[in-house]
Amino acid sequence: MSTATVSRALRGLPNVSEATRLRVLAEAARLGYVPTPSAASLATGRTRTIGVLTPWVNRWFFANVIEGAERALRDLGYDVLLYTFDVRRTSSRRRVDPSVLRHRVDGTLVVGLPLDDDEVRSLVGLARPLAFVGSGPADQVTVRLDDVATGRAATRHLLELGHRVIGHITGVPDLVSSWSPPVERARGYVRALEEAGIVVEPDLEVNGDFDVAGGRESTAELLRRRPDVTAVFAASDEMAMGAILAARDLGLRVPEDLSVVGVDGHDLGELVGLTTIAQDAYQQGFDAALLLLEMINGAPVPESLTYPTELVRRGSTAPPGAGG
Amino acid sequence: MSTATVSRALRGLPNVSEATRLRVLAEAARLGYVPTPSAASLATGRTRTIGVLTPWVNRWFFANVIEGAERALRDLGYDVLLYTFDVRRTSSRRRVDPSVLRHRVDGTLVVGLPLDDDEVRSLVGLARPLAFVGSGPADQVTVRLDDVATGRAATRHLLELGHRVIGHITGVPDLVSSWSPPVERARGYVRALEEAGIVVEPDLEVNGDFDVAGGRESTAELLRRRPDVTAVFAASDEMAMGAILAARDLGLRVPEDLSVVGVDGHDLGELVGLTTIAQDAYQQGFDAALLLLEMINGAPVPESLTYPTELVRRGSTAPPGAGG
DNA sequence: CTGTTAGCGCCTTCAG
DNA sequence: CTGAAGGCGCTAACAG
């Protein structure tokens, strides 16, 4: 029997009689035969692998998106190649160099990673399907929240409680990209303030690096600078929890002296009574992976999917001076 | 110029004159040439890729180990292929079938995934370096805590505070493997009780699925069954936080009515005042990756690395009945 | 130091 | 429906 017939049988192609197919399958199983992916990939140009680019895996949003995407891809026989690009306020991250992805992935999923125009261009230059989760450039397929609306809703919640001096803890430096979620949430924050006729003061915004420690430090700095702040909107729950720690460090009570609202719907939000705008990160990862595979299969896909959010009111927000 | 010379120049092999090497490098840069990994892999049998097998990515320990490993591997030019195998109490997980790894990875890192003997055997059968993080079979390279000592230390902390009826929230079903961290932590728990002359009661142990929701449910069940419990040792911080939620659901105060101690040193532990046995998960992932690469390079490596832990006392533990 | 020659294992085209 | 042949892009061994 020729290798060509075996190859056809194993891949379920037509033009193989049922008898030979069964014979091949049986023999392959008996021998424990496993195809060599690099040979297949060399011959076909396809890798059955998706590159996932993300700044971190140990943060709520990112971990859940990655897990959702991995499950979807695995179910459909695709492997996941993980690339992290640590993003910090203090140091600029390593540039995304897509040449490492060339001939290595059939598609790329960018998870919550703000890219500059050059980086996007170079990814597009790979000529492979590309999708973004969290946010992405306007002309690319993106699975996301309406981040402006999210920032606006969080800020309005605080305004409706009666707050007038509201701080904002944002995520990454806005130098890189004009379309990262923190940038858009900050826009929503500004818009809500303007709609309420409140003058927006730049020194009410600080950068919290998207984690607990960063939220804590930046909130401490904010409260030192502006002791008149009565509420804080953090662009993620982890930073919001850092803000609560900072308040506690300074002897302030939450929510009596400081109201705090976050974004995410973190598993531990309930435990600390955190008011938040909840989203489903796992599902976004799962669906983005499916979209990407459809693109690979040449199916038409929507330009973007926008996911719902929900304000979850808990004990970390209250009218200013509620307790004294 | 021949392809062989180009190949040698690009890979920095000897036997190439400096002049030609520079010429090759310049031309490659000009053309934007990128080698095709599948072709190299087909020719050499090596892939410069490491498979990372883990039950979850959205849990503190796992996310941090993965991130540490990814950073170490990336720095040394290796790619990370991520495979998750969801482990739950309710349903048995998909078996680990290493045939998908054959010809695809140069080594495998198993992160906190309890495997049965057959699965370990089949991984060993790949004839590629293999390392475990969290725990592993006795005869394999493992980066880990002393989990028995960890369970014992946590339980002793509760005993020293005066507790006598101490529940334990463990992680995964112990059906699969005899060497998972939760199993060993439970052993430490039992040993500490025995050393204190306390009769070990099986109905004081419940399974919390290693996450917040599971810790909450199983603690609720435990407290319903055994209202005399005054303290709980959870095998992870996330389950411990679930235990605190369960206590609160039942109107119990922590620590007055119920003391809770966990394991990990979760970023949010301080916020909720959780007493814990802290470990450095990121570093374990990082070091395990380095070990694996040394094995790939044929260097001798220690059979196992044991990491230190530290008891962090916070407000979630106190003598029984401390407040009333 | 450089070039030539065989493959690595699979897939695709074309004959039969 | 099946077989033969060529080639995917690179590396290893050997000549020169």
XYZ file of C-alpha atoms (C1' of nucleotides) in Angstrom:
680
model
C 0.000 0.000 0.000
C 1.377 3.401 -0.901
C 2.036 6.261 1.492
C -0.364 8.384 -0.492
C -3.228 6.017 0.192
C -2.341 5.875 3.860
C -2.234 9.645 4.045
C -5.638 9.916 2.410
C -7.119 7.263 4.650
C -5.800 8.816 7.822
C -7.068 12.255 6.949
C -10.517 11.053 5.977
C -10.264 12.233 2.399
C -12.560 10.788 -0.244
C -11.309 8.433 -2.922
C -10.430 5.707 -0.479
C -12.446 2.531 -0.248
C -13.964 1.854 3.120
C -12.104 -1.456 3.298
C -8.635 0.015 2.886
C -9.461 2.881 5.205
C -10.307 0.469 7.977
C -7.233 -1.569 7.306
C -5.045 1.555 7.512
C -6.712 2.784 10.668
C -6.291 -0.572 12.349
C -2.650 -0.862 11.422
C -1.919 2.719 12.478
C -3.488 2.065 15.851
C -1.572 -1.174 16.245
C 1.730 0.516 15.456
C 0.969 3.579 17.508
C 1.667 5.667 14.448
C 1.551 9.431 14.945
C 2.003 11.840 12.033
C 4.870 14.289 12.277
C 3.351 17.763 12.367
C 6.422 19.528 11.058
C 6.439 17.385 7.950
C 2.774 18.018 7.347
C 3.274 21.680 7.983
C 6.234 21.846 5.638
C 4.209 20.236 2.898
C 0.956 22.135 3.363
C 2.058 25.442 4.824
C -0.496 25.081 7.592
C 0.431 24.434 11.225
C -2.837 23.926 13.087
C -1.447 26.245 15.689
C -2.673 29.620 16.909
C -0.412 32.215 18.475
C -1.824 33.904 21.561
C -0.150 37.219 22.401
C -0.782 38.703 25.815
C 0.950 40.891 28.365
C 0.305 38.568 31.322
C -1.321 35.322 32.256
C -1.601 35.902 35.997
C -4.338 38.521 35.892
C -8.041 37.759 36.049
C -9.091 38.978 32.622
C -6.132 37.550 30.756
C -6.142 34.158 32.467
C -9.828 33.705 31.745
C -9.609 34.782 28.131
C -6.657 32.488 27.534
C -8.384 29.569 29.164
C -11.524 30.123 27.110
C -9.543 30.400 23.901
C -7.450 27.345 24.672
C -10.536 25.221 25.273
C -12.170 26.285 22.032
C -9.022 25.743 19.997
C -8.163 22.425 21.575
C -11.673 21.123 20.895
C -11.192 21.860 17.226
C -7.755 20.338 17.027
C -5.664 23.487 17.182
C -2.645 24.027 19.409
C -1.984 27.177 21.354
C 1.388 28.886 21.290
C 1.634 31.347 24.166
C 3.642 34.576 23.968
C 3.753 37.045 26.827
C 4.911 40.642 26.578
C 5.148 42.112 30.020
C 3.683 45.589 30.077
C 4.641 47.900 32.928
C 4.589 51.596 33.639
C 8.194 51.565 34.654
C 9.793 50.042 31.607
C 8.792 49.808 28.021
C 7.947 46.342 26.910
C 9.727 44.351 24.301
C 8.354 45.087 20.871
C 6.063 42.573 19.256
C 8.117 41.040 16.473
C 5.825 38.870 14.408
C 8.654 37.297 12.457
C 8.767 34.610 15.134
C 5.184 33.790 14.194
C 5.893 33.446 10.501
C 5.439 29.877 9.324
C 4.587 28.953 12.858
C 0.924 29.825 13.303
C -2.205 29.780 11.162
C -3.632 32.747 12.995
C -3.009 35.134 15.849
C -5.104 36.162 18.811
C -4.037 39.356 20.545
C -5.350 39.397 24.096
C -5.506 42.767 25.818
C -2.208 43.892 24.404
C -2.067 47.497 23.243
C -0.012 47.665 20.060
C 1.277 50.616 18.134
C 0.505 51.068 14.469
C 3.764 49.538 13.305
C 3.173 46.417 15.314
C -0.330 46.026 13.969
C 0.936 46.544 10.451
C 3.571 43.879 10.884
C 1.019 41.428 12.254
C -1.244 42.145 9.342
C 1.795 41.598 7.152
C 1.881 37.980 8.214
C -1.108 37.524 5.917
C -2.774 35.244 8.425
C -6.096 35.719 10.186
C -5.835 38.034 13.142
C -8.296 38.777 15.924
C -8.218 40.905 19.032
C -9.772 40.346 22.436
C -10.326 43.230 24.800
C -9.763 45.835 22.164
C -8.143 46.312 18.823
C -7.752 48.727 15.952
C -10.969 49.809 14.321
C -10.400 47.899 11.093
C -9.625 44.548 12.706
C -11.851 41.787 14.036
C -12.310 42.422 17.735
C -14.167 40.777 20.605
C -14.712 43.289 23.344
C -16.816 45.376 25.676
C -18.035 48.804 24.912
C -15.285 50.244 27.077
C -16.346 53.825 26.788
C -19.816 52.860 27.963
C -18.268 50.795 30.747
C -16.193 53.685 32.046
C -19.172 55.958 31.726
C -21.473 53.572 33.610
C -19.028 53.146 36.467
C -18.499 56.857 36.782
C -22.223 57.612 36.559
C -22.853 55.146 39.332
C -20.550 57.224 41.536
C -22.078 60.479 40.354
C -25.557 59.231 41.106
C -24.456 58.447 44.631
C -23.523 62.089 44.921
C -19.767 62.048 44.444
C -18.168 65.066 42.811
C -14.440 64.513 43.220
C -13.822 61.165 41.575
C -10.405 59.701 40.921
C -9.600 57.243 38.155
C -7.063 54.427 38.251
C -6.178 53.497 34.722
C -4.157 50.572 33.442
C -1.264 50.949 31.071
C 0.505 54.046 29.848
C -1.456 55.496 26.995
C 1.648 56.246 25.017
C 1.551 53.165 22.875
C -1.853 52.816 21.467
C -4.976 54.833 21.103
C -7.331 51.912 21.504
C -6.529 50.020 24.692
C -9.428 49.312 27.069
C -8.001 51.495 29.826
C -7.762 54.403 27.436
C -11.377 53.962 26.407
C -12.597 53.479 29.933
C -10.840 56.695 30.851
C -12.678 58.343 27.978
C -15.961 57.104 29.405
C -14.978 58.481 32.774
C -14.264 61.872 31.264
C -17.481 61.852 29.308
C -19.582 61.036 32.347
C -17.974 63.856 34.288
C -18.542 66.305 31.460
C -22.155 65.273 31.142
C -22.543 65.990 34.827
C -21.022 69.403 34.313
C -17.932 68.607 36.317
C -14.563 69.981 35.297
C -12.169 67.161 34.483
C -8.906 67.481 36.379
C -5.924 65.569 34.999
C -4.341 65.069 38.392
C -7.260 62.841 39.366
C -6.025 60.149 36.995
C -3.241 57.735 37.951
C -1.806 54.560 36.465
C -2.183 51.332 38.395
C -0.432 48.803 36.172
C -3.507 46.582 36.134
C -2.645 44.675 39.285
C -3.238 44.830 43.017
C 0.124 46.284 43.945
C -0.090 48.930 41.236
C -3.618 49.892 42.224
C -2.511 50.251 45.806
C 0.505 52.431 45.064
C -1.196 54.659 42.582
C -4.237 55.160 44.792
C -1.978 56.044 47.702
C -0.328 58.628 45.505
C -3.674 59.939 44.336
C -5.044 60.295 47.854
C -1.897 62.024 49.010
C -2.176 64.483 46.166
C -5.912 64.937 46.376
C -7.256 64.280 49.868
C -10.601 65.655 48.738
C -11.291 62.593 46.595
C -14.359 60.720 47.851
C -14.595 58.016 45.195
C -12.404 56.105 42.836
C -13.172 54.296 39.591
C -10.539 51.652 38.796
C -10.274 50.173 35.315
C -9.998 46.643 36.725
C -11.138 44.836 39.842
C -7.597 43.956 40.804
C -6.636 47.631 40.822
C -9.855 48.413 42.675
C -8.862 45.953 45.371
C -5.482 47.639 45.509
C -7.333 50.915 45.975
C -9.207 49.466 48.933
C -5.893 48.403 50.449
C -4.498 51.888 49.928
C -7.519 53.407 51.636
C -7.057 51.074 54.534
C -3.345 51.924 54.723
C -4.324 55.560 55.164
C -6.927 54.787 57.770
C -9.835 55.525 55.472
C -13.004 53.435 55.589
C -14.613 51.989 52.471
C -17.214 53.129 51.526
C -17.718 55.762 54.243
C -14.585 57.760 53.406
C -13.898 56.374 49.951
C -16.136 54.611 47.454
C -14.496 52.205 45.038
C -15.840 50.679 41.830
C -13.965 48.342 39.487
C -14.425 46.483 36.227
C -14.388 42.718 35.622
C -16.513 40.696 37.990
C -13.503 39.044 39.625
C -14.213 35.834 41.534
C -13.114 37.476 44.747
C -15.125 40.642 44.309
C -17.977 39.353 46.393
C -15.668 38.494 49.258
C -14.472 42.058 49.599
C -17.841 43.545 48.718
C -16.544 45.222 45.598
C -18.972 47.065 43.355
C -18.029 46.337 39.773
C -19.004 46.274 36.134
C -18.947 42.563 35.369
C -17.990 40.919 32.088
C -17.508 37.344 30.911
C -13.851 37.032 29.988
C -13.815 33.267 29.433
C -16.588 33.513 26.869
C -14.865 36.319 25.045
C -11.761 34.174 24.700
C -13.796 31.192 23.592
C -15.744 33.138 20.993
C -12.729 34.990 19.686
C -11.015 31.667 19.077
C -14.037 30.423 17.154
C -14.088 33.590 15.083
C -10.444 33.156 14.249
C -10.989 29.594 13.112
C -13.843 30.693 10.904
C -11.572 33.250 9.325
C -9.010 30.518 8.744
C -11.690 28.462 7.058
C -12.532 31.396 4.870
C -15.948 31.993 6.370
C -17.218 35.544 6.644
C -17.147 36.938 10.167
C -18.541 40.049 11.799
C -16.120 42.924 12.169
C -16.535 42.854 15.915
C -18.469 41.313 18.763
C -19.460 43.492 21.680
C -20.231 41.814 24.979
C -22.697 42.912 27.601
C -21.680 44.167 31.014
C -23.601 44.419 34.224
C -23.276 46.774 37.141
C -23.018 44.716 40.315
C -23.717 46.908 43.342
C -21.994 45.867 46.519
C -20.732 47.473 49.664
C -17.714 49.341 48.330
C -19.784 52.221 46.998
C -22.095 54.526 48.943
C -22.986 58.216 49.053
C -20.055 60.378 50.136
C -19.622 60.693 53.878
C -22.219 57.975 54.385
C -20.823 56.912 57.700
C -19.736 60.139 59.209
C 26.699 31.088 -2.143
C 25.256 27.760 -1.083
C 22.313 27.206 1.207
C 24.550 25.267 3.549
C 26.812 28.240 4.085
C 23.857 30.493 4.642
C 22.437 28.062 7.155
C 25.722 27.900 9.033
C 26.115 31.654 9.030
C 22.605 32.268 10.264
C 22.924 29.785 13.083
C 26.276 31.077 14.249
C 28.098 27.837 13.615
C 31.862 27.825 13.243
C 33.582 27.248 9.927
C 32.233 30.409 8.377
C 34.466 33.374 7.683
C 33.444 36.564 9.393
C 33.143 38.304 6.041
C 30.612 35.882 4.573
C 28.696 35.758 7.832
C 28.220 39.494 7.770
C 27.236 39.403 4.144
C 24.640 36.723 4.864
C 23.250 38.518 7.891
C 22.936 41.766 5.973
C 21.188 40.170 3.051
C 18.851 38.215 5.322
C 17.888 41.402 7.107
C 17.362 43.203 3.830
C 15.131 40.467 2.503
C 13.301 39.996 5.788
C 14.172 36.349 5.611
C 12.761 34.163 8.395
C 13.633 30.467 8.643
C 10.758 27.998 8.477
C 10.678 26.197 11.806
C 8.883 23.140 10.492
C 11.577 22.531 7.928
C 14.317 22.872 10.524
C 12.396 20.644 12.849
C 11.855 18.048 10.186
C 15.547 17.972 9.427
C 16.846 18.027 12.986
C 14.110 16.357 14.976
C 14.136 19.257 17.418
C 11.332 21.796 17.708
C 12.519 24.428 20.208
C 9.116 24.099 21.778
C 8.096 22.996 25.259
C 4.688 21.550 26.055
C 3.098 22.863 29.231
C 0.351 20.619 30.624
C -1.916 22.064 33.279
C -5.475 21.699 34.528
C -6.251 25.439 34.510
C -4.737 28.780 33.757
C -7.170 30.941 35.716
C -6.033 29.937 39.203
C -3.350 31.747 41.176
C -0.775 28.991 41.416
C -1.134 27.802 37.854
C -1.182 31.240 36.256
C 1.964 32.238 38.101
C 3.855 29.043 37.338
C 2.930 29.299 33.663
C 3.985 32.906 33.486
C 7.310 32.148 35.148
C 7.967 29.225 32.853
C 6.989 31.147 29.750
C 9.372 33.972 30.587
C 12.296 31.634 31.172
C 11.631 29.683 27.999
C 11.074 32.710 25.822
C 14.327 34.266 27.016
C 16.168 31.191 25.848
C 14.436 31.003 22.513
C 11.888 28.301 23.274
C 8.210 28.426 22.474
C 5.466 27.363 24.831
C 2.644 25.098 23.726
C -0.191 25.232 26.237
C -2.449 22.265 26.969
C -5.176 22.427 29.588
C -6.930 19.450 31.091
C -9.823 20.641 33.180
C -9.959 18.761 36.466
C -13.234 18.782 38.399
C -14.828 16.758 41.135
C -17.947 16.295 39.120
C -16.555 14.833 35.955
C -13.443 12.925 35.116
C -11.038 14.812 32.974
C -9.914 13.895 29.525
C -6.950 11.566 29.675
C -3.537 12.941 28.907
C -2.646 11.518 25.525
C 0.972 12.343 24.839
C 0.814 11.234 21.249
C -0.166 14.790 20.393
C 3.151 15.873 21.846
C 5.200 13.445 19.802
C 7.414 15.264 17.310
C 5.971 18.474 18.567
C 7.930 19.341 21.707
C 11.481 18.950 22.935
C 10.337 18.581 26.512
C 7.272 18.640 28.715
C 6.440 20.550 31.853
C 3.563 19.174 33.904
C 2.116 21.894 36.101
C 0.033 20.785 39.050
C -1.663 18.045 37.112
C -2.126 14.760 38.975
C -1.499 11.903 36.564
C -2.050 8.219 36.953
C 0.742 5.730 36.408
C -0.248 4.985 32.846
C -0.179 8.626 31.921
C 3.225 9.117 33.458
C 4.500 6.051 31.665
C 3.262 7.294 28.342
C 4.881 10.687 28.901
C 8.131 8.997 29.783
C 7.641 6.956 26.624
C 8.045 10.099 24.565
C 11.732 9.858 25.394
C 11.949 13.592 25.893
C 12.919 15.479 29.033
C 10.062 15.764 31.479
C 9.706 17.868 34.603
C 6.934 18.437 37.100
C 5.940 21.550 39.003
C 3.855 21.307 42.134
C 4.375 17.622 42.516
C 5.316 14.579 40.544
C 6.167 10.918 40.819
C 9.114 10.114 43.064
C 11.435 9.130 40.240
C 10.906 12.233 38.119
C 12.430 15.685 38.233
C 10.113 17.845 40.311
C 10.026 21.438 41.499
C 7.805 21.720 44.524
C 7.050 22.495 48.131
C 7.316 20.025 50.916
C 3.553 19.607 50.856
C 3.332 17.304 53.829
C 5.241 19.842 55.896
C 3.005 22.597 54.530
C -0.175 20.821 55.563
C 1.340 20.020 58.900
C 2.447 23.601 59.510
C -0.954 25.010 58.679
C -2.715 22.514 60.913
C -0.263 23.045 63.756
C -0.872 26.745 63.568
C -4.537 26.057 64.221
C -3.754 23.531 66.950
C -1.465 25.992 68.689
C -4.275 28.498 68.728
C -6.271 25.904 70.647
C -8.517 24.443 67.965
C -9.501 20.807 68.319
C -12.149 20.253 65.651
C -10.424 21.265 62.440
C -11.876 20.746 58.993
C -9.846 20.338 55.827
C -10.750 21.522 52.323
C -8.742 19.547 49.826
C -8.374 20.068 46.099
C -8.927 17.345 43.578
C -10.321 13.862 43.991
C -7.557 11.636 45.223
C -8.623 8.815 42.964
C -6.179 9.511 40.207
C -2.800 9.899 41.698
C -1.043 9.265 44.951
C 1.230 12.266 44.706
C -0.814 15.406 44.090
C -0.176 18.384 46.376
C -3.655 18.263 47.907
C -3.147 14.627 48.804
C 0.138 15.381 50.509
C -1.186 18.445 52.259
C -3.996 16.283 53.592
C -1.392 13.855 54.824
C 0.330 16.672 56.692
C -3.011 17.652 58.177
C -3.572 14.105 59.398
C -0.086 13.847 60.785
C -0.373 17.084 62.741
C -3.640 15.930 64.256
C -2.181 12.585 65.200
C 0.833 14.229 66.765
C -1.543 16.281 68.864
C -3.337 13.141 69.944
C -6.513 14.028 68.109
C -8.596 11.342 66.438
C -8.806 11.961 62.708
C -12.389 11.977 61.464
C -12.919 11.430 57.740
C -16.077 13.511 57.630
C -14.011 16.583 58.421
C -12.458 16.470 54.965
C -14.229 17.854 51.906
C -13.229 18.594 48.332
C -13.203 22.198 47.151
C -12.144 21.910 43.512
C -9.317 24.364 44.060
C -11.368 27.453 43.399
C -13.462 30.000 45.246
C -16.834 28.557 44.343
C -15.753 25.032 45.232
C -14.284 26.137 48.543
C -17.500 27.913 49.351
C -19.769 24.986 48.559
C -17.696 22.355 50.237
C -17.215 24.438 53.372
C -20.942 25.030 53.542
C -21.458 21.312 53.358
C -18.811 20.702 55.986
C -20.299 23.216 58.404
C -23.753 21.812 57.912
C -22.495 18.356 58.683
C -20.206 19.348 61.512
C -21.368 22.526 63.240
C -18.759 21.898 65.917
C -15.908 22.796 63.552
C -14.034 25.875 64.793
C -11.269 26.030 62.216
C -10.611 25.083 58.632
C -7.395 24.433 56.733
C -7.838 24.868 52.995
C -5.261 23.502 50.562
C -5.264 26.756 48.574
C -5.959 30.405 49.272
C -8.740 30.516 46.723
C -10.573 27.725 48.508
C -9.836 29.430 51.819
C -11.506 32.564 50.542
C -14.440 30.442 49.482
C -14.521 29.099 53.035
C -14.722 32.629 54.392
C -17.648 33.305 52.070
C -19.378 30.145 53.276
C -18.908 31.170 56.886
C -20.391 34.541 56.116
C -23.322 32.907 54.305
C -24.092 31.031 57.514
C -23.770 34.113 59.667
C -20.495 33.009 61.209
C -17.758 35.512 61.955
C -14.144 34.937 60.903
C -12.097 34.382 63.015
C -14.360 34.526 66.076
C -16.585 31.620 65.024
C -14.363 30.061 62.396
C -10.634 30.335 61.791
C -9.395 29.870 58.228
C -5.907 29.215 56.941
C -4.911 28.659 53.306
C -1.859 27.931 51.187
C -0.294 30.104 48.447
C 0.245 33.698 49.385
C -2.367 34.971 46.932
C -2.113 38.640 45.977
C -5.499 39.288 47.520
C -4.844 37.454 50.769
C -3.848 40.628 52.557
C -7.031 42.368 51.524
C -9.219 39.795 53.206
C -6.792 39.247 56.079
C -6.164 35.648 55.193
C -3.604 33.678 57.176
C -1.657 31.514 54.754
C 1.418 29.477 54.007
C 3.052 31.479 51.246
C 5.059 30.136 48.334
C 6.637 31.648 45.218
C 4.843 30.090 42.279
C 6.360 32.280 39.579
C 9.869 31.306 40.611
C 9.000 27.632 40.641
C 7.773 27.883 37.088
C 10.825 29.836 36.040
C 13.263 27.412 37.639
C 11.468 24.329 36.410
C 11.742 25.661 32.877
C 15.469 26.195 33.326
C 15.859 22.676 34.685
C 14.041 21.281 31.703
C 16.288 23.139 29.293
C 19.354 21.832 31.062
C 18.020 18.327 30.679
C 17.512 19.010 26.998
C 21.110 20.137 26.776
C 22.184 16.963 28.446
C 23.362 18.621 31.634
C 22.938 16.775 34.910
C 20.133 18.131 37.075
C 19.038 17.529 40.647
C 16.221 15.052 41.099
C 14.067 17.690 42.695
C 14.010 21.243 43.992
C 12.087 21.975 47.169
C 10.994 25.543 47.768
C 10.610 27.306 51.083
C 7.277 28.372 52.499
C 6.404 30.931 55.114
C 3.512 31.143 57.529
C 1.908 34.554 57.155
C -0.307 35.263 60.163
C -3.227 37.534 59.514
C -6.671 38.123 60.899
C -8.454 35.009 59.661
C -7.067 32.822 62.439
C -7.493 33.265 66.181
C -8.127 31.118 69.236
C -11.526 29.421 69.146
C -14.372 31.520 70.448
C -12.072 34.532 70.540
C -14.854 37.013 70.097
C -17.739 35.487 71.954
C 36.176 27.781 4.812
C 32.663 26.488 1.191
C 29.836 23.601 -1.930
C 27.376 19.231 -3.036
C 24.325 15.753 -1.951
C 20.946 13.268 0.527
C 17.390 12.961 3.059
C 13.762 14.477 7.267
C 7.982 12.809 6.596
C 4.247 14.286 4.507
C 1.099 16.045 0.776
C -0.275 16.938 -3.994
C -0.468 16.115 -8.706
C -0.828 13.175 -12.196
C -1.038 8.381 -14.210
C -2.915 4.210 -14.209
C -9.791 3.884 -6.137
C -4.617 3.407 -5.859
C 0.404 4.118 -6.904
C 4.573 6.787 -8.356
C 7.108 10.897 -8.239
C 8.393 15.418 -6.949
C 8.963 18.941 -3.673
C 8.033 21.743 0.845
C 12.874 24.335 3.371
C 16.288 23.043 6.041
C 20.367 20.414 8.077
C 24.127 16.905 8.280
C 27.719 14.536 6.333
C 31.056 14.558 3.297
C 34.123 16.478 -0.435
C 36.871 19.727 -2.102
